[in-house]
PDB file of C-alpha atoms in Angstrom:
ATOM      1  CA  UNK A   1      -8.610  24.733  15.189  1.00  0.00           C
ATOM      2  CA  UNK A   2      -9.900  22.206  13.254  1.00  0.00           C
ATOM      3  CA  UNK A   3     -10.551  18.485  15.006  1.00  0.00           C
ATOM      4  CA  UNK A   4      -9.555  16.536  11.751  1.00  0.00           C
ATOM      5  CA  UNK A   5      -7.304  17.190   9.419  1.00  0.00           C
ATOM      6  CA  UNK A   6      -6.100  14.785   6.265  1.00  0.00           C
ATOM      7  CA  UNK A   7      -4.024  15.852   3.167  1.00  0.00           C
ATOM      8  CA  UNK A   8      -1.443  14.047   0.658  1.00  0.00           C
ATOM      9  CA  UNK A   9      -4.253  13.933  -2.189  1.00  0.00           C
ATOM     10  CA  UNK A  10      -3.177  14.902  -5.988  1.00  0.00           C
ATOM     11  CA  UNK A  11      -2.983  13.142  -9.465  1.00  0.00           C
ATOM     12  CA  UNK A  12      -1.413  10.221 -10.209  1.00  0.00           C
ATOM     13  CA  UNK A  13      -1.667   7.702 -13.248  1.00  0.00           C
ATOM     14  CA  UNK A  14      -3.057   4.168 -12.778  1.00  0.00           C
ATOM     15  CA  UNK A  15      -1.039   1.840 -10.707  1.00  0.00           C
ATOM     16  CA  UNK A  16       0.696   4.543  -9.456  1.00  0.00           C
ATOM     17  CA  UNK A  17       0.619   5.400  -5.133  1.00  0.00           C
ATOM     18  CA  UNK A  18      -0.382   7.835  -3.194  1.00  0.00           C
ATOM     19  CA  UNK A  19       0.072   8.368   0.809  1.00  0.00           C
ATOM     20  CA  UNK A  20      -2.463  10.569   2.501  1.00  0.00           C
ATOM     21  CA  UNK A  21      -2.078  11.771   5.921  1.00  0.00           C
ATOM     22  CA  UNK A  22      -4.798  12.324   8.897  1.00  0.00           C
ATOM     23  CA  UNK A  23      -3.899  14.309  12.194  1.00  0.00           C
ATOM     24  CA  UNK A  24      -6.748  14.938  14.578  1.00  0.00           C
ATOM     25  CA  UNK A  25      -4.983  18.360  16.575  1.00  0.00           C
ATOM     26  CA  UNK A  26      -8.922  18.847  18.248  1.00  0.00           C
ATOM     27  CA  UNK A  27      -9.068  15.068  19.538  1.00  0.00           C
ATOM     28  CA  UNK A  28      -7.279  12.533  21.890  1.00  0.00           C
ATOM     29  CA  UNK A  29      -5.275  10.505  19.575  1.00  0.00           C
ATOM     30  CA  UNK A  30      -5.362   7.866  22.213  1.00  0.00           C
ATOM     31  CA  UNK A  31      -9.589   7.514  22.404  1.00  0.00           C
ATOM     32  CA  UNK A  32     -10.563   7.983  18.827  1.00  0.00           C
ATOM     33  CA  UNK A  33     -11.344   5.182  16.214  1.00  0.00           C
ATOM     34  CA  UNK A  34     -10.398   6.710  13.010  1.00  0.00           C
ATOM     35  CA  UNK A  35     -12.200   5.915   9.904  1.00  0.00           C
ATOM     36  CA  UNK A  36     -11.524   6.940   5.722  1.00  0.00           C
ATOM     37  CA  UNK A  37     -14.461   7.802   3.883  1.00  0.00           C
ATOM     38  CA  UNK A  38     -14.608   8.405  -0.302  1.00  0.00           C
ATOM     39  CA  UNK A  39     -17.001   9.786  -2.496  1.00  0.00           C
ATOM     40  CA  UNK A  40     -17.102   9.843  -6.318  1.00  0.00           C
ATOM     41  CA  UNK A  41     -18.809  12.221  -8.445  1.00  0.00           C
ATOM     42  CA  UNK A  42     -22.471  11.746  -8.168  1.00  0.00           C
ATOM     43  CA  UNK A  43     -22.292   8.889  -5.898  1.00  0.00           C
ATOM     44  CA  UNK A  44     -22.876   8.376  -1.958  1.00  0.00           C
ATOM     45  CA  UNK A  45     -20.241   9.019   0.574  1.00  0.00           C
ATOM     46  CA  UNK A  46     -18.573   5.002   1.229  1.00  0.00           C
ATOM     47  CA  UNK A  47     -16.475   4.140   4.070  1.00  0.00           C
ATOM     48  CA  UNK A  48     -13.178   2.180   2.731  1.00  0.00           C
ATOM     49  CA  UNK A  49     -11.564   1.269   6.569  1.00  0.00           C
ATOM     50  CA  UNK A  50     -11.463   1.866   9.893  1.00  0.00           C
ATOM     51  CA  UNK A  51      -8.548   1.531  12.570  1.00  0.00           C
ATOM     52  CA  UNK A  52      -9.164   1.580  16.430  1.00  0.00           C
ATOM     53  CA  UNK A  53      -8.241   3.643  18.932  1.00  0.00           C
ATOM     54  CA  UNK A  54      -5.591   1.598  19.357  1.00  0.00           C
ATOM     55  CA  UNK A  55      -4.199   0.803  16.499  1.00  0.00           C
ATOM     56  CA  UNK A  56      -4.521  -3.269  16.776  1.00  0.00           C
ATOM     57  CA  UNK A  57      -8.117  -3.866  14.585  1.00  0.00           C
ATOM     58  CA  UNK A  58      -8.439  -2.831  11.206  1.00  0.00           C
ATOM     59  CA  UNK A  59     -10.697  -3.679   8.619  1.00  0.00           C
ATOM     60  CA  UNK A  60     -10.994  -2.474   4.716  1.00  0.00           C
ATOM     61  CA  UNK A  61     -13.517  -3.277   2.160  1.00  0.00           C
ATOM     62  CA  UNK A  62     -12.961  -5.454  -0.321  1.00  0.00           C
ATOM     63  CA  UNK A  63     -12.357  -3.137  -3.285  1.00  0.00           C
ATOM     64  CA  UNK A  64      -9.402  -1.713  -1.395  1.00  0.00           C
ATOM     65  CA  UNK A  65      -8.196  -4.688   0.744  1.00  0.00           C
ATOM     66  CA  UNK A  66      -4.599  -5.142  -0.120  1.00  0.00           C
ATOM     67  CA  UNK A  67      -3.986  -2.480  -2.044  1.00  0.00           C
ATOM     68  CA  UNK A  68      -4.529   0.366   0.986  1.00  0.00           C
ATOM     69  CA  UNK A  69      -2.961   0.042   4.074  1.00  0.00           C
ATOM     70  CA  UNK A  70      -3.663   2.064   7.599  1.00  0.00           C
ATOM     71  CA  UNK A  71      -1.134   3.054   9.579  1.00  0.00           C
ATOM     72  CA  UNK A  72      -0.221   4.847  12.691  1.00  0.00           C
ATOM     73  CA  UNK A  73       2.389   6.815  14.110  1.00  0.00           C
ATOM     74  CA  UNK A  74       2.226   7.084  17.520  1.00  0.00           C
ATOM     75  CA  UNK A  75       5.363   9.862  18.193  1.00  0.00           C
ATOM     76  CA  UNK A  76       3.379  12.212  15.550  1.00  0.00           C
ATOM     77  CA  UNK A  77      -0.002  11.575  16.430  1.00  0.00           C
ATOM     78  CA  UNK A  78      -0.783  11.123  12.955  1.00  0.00           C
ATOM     79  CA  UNK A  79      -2.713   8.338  10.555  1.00  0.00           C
ATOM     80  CA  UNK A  80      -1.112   7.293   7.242  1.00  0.00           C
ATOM     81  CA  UNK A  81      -3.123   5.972   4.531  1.00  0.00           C
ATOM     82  CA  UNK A  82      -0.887   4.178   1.749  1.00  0.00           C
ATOM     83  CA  UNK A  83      -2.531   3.962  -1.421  1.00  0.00           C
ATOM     84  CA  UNK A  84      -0.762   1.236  -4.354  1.00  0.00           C
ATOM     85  CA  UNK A  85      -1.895   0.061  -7.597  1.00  0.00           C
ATOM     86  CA  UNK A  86      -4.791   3.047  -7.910  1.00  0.00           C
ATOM     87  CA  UNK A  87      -7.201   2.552 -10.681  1.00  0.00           C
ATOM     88  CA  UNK A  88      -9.443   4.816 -12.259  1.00  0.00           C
ATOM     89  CA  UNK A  89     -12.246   3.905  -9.984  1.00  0.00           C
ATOM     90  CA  UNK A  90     -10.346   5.226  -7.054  1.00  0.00           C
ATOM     91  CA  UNK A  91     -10.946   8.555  -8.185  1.00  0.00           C
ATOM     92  CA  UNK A  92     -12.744  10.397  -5.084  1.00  0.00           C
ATOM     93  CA  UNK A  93     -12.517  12.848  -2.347  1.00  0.00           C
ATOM     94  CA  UNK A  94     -11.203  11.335   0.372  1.00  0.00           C
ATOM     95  CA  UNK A  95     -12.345  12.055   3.766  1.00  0.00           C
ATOM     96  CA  UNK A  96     -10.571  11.551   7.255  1.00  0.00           C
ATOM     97  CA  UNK A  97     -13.123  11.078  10.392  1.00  0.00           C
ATOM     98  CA  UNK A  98     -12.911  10.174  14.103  1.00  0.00           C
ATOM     99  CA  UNK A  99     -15.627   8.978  16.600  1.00  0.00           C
ATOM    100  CA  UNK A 100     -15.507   7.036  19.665  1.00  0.00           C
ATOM    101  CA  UNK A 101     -17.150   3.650  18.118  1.00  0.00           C
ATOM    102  CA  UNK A 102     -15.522   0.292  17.721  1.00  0.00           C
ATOM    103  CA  UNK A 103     -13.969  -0.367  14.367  1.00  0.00           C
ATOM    104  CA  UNK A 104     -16.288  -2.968  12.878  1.00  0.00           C
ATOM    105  CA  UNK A 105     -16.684  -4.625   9.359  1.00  0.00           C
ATOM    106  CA  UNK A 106     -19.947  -3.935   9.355  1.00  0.00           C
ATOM    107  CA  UNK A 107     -19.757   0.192   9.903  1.00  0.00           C
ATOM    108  CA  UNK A 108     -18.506   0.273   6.304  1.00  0.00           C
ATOM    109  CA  UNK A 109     -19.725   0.409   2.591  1.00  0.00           C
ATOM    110  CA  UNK A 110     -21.980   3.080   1.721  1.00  0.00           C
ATOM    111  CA  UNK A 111     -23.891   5.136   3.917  1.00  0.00           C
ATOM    112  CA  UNK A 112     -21.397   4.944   6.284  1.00  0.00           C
ATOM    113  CA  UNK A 113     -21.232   7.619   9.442  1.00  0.00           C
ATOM    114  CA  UNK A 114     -19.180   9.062  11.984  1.00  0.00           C
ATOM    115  CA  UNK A 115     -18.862  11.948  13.959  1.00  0.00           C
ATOM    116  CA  UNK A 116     -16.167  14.406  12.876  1.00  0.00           C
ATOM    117  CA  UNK A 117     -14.816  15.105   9.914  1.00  0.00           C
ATOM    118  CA  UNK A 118     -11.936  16.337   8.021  1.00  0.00           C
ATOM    119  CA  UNK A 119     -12.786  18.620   4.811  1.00  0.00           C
ATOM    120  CA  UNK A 120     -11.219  16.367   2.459  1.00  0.00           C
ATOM    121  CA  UNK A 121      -8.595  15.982  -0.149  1.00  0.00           C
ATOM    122  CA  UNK A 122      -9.031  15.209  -4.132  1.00  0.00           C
ATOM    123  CA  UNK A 123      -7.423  11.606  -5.078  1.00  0.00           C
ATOM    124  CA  UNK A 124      -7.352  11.663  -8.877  1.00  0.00           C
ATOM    125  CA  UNK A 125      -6.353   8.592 -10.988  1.00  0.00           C
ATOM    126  CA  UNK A 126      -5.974   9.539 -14.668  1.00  0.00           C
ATOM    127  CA  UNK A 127      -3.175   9.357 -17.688  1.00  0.00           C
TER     128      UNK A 127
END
């Protein structure tokens, strides 16, 4: 059984939306800070947000602040990532990951880590 697991990628045209999903079936939902990662062709691995363990802190980076929002349903155990007004220069796999740090401003951007790790899903924004 895998520990992470995120889906909901796909293509989409610019300024469209796209909701991805993160469930962590190997992990306690309740302990875990959960964290999105993206990486680009041919560029470094960049962590876009993070939400706590329990659900009251999140951060984003700028690029993505107010266009992404993190959410979290409780009764599913799962992590919703809404995506609006994509550009071009969202295009990425996007990666799902959980450790047991505090959801800071300062654990993203690039060269971001954490511990475990979905496999990823393919976010494509192209007409």
């Amino acid at each position: 059984q895998l520990q992470v697991v995120e889906s909901g990628g796909g293509l989409v045209q610019p300024g469209g939306s796209l909701r991805l999903s993160c469930a962590t079936p190997g992990l306690n939902f309740e302990y875990y800070t959960i964290m999105w990662f993206r990486q680009a062709p041919g560029k470094e691995r960049e962590g876009i947000l993070c939400i706590s363990s329990g659900g009251s802190r999140t951060n984003y980076i700028d690029s993505v602040k107010g266009r992404f929002t993190i959410s979290r349903d409780t009764l599913k155990n799962t992590y919703y990532l809404q995506m609006d007004n994509l550009t071009p220069e969202d295009t990425a796999v996007y990666y799902c990951a959980a450790d047991l740090l505090a959801c800071e401003p300062s654990r993203l951007g690039l060269g971001a880590e954490s511990d475990y790790w979905g496999q990823g899903t393919q976010v494509t924004v192209s007409s």
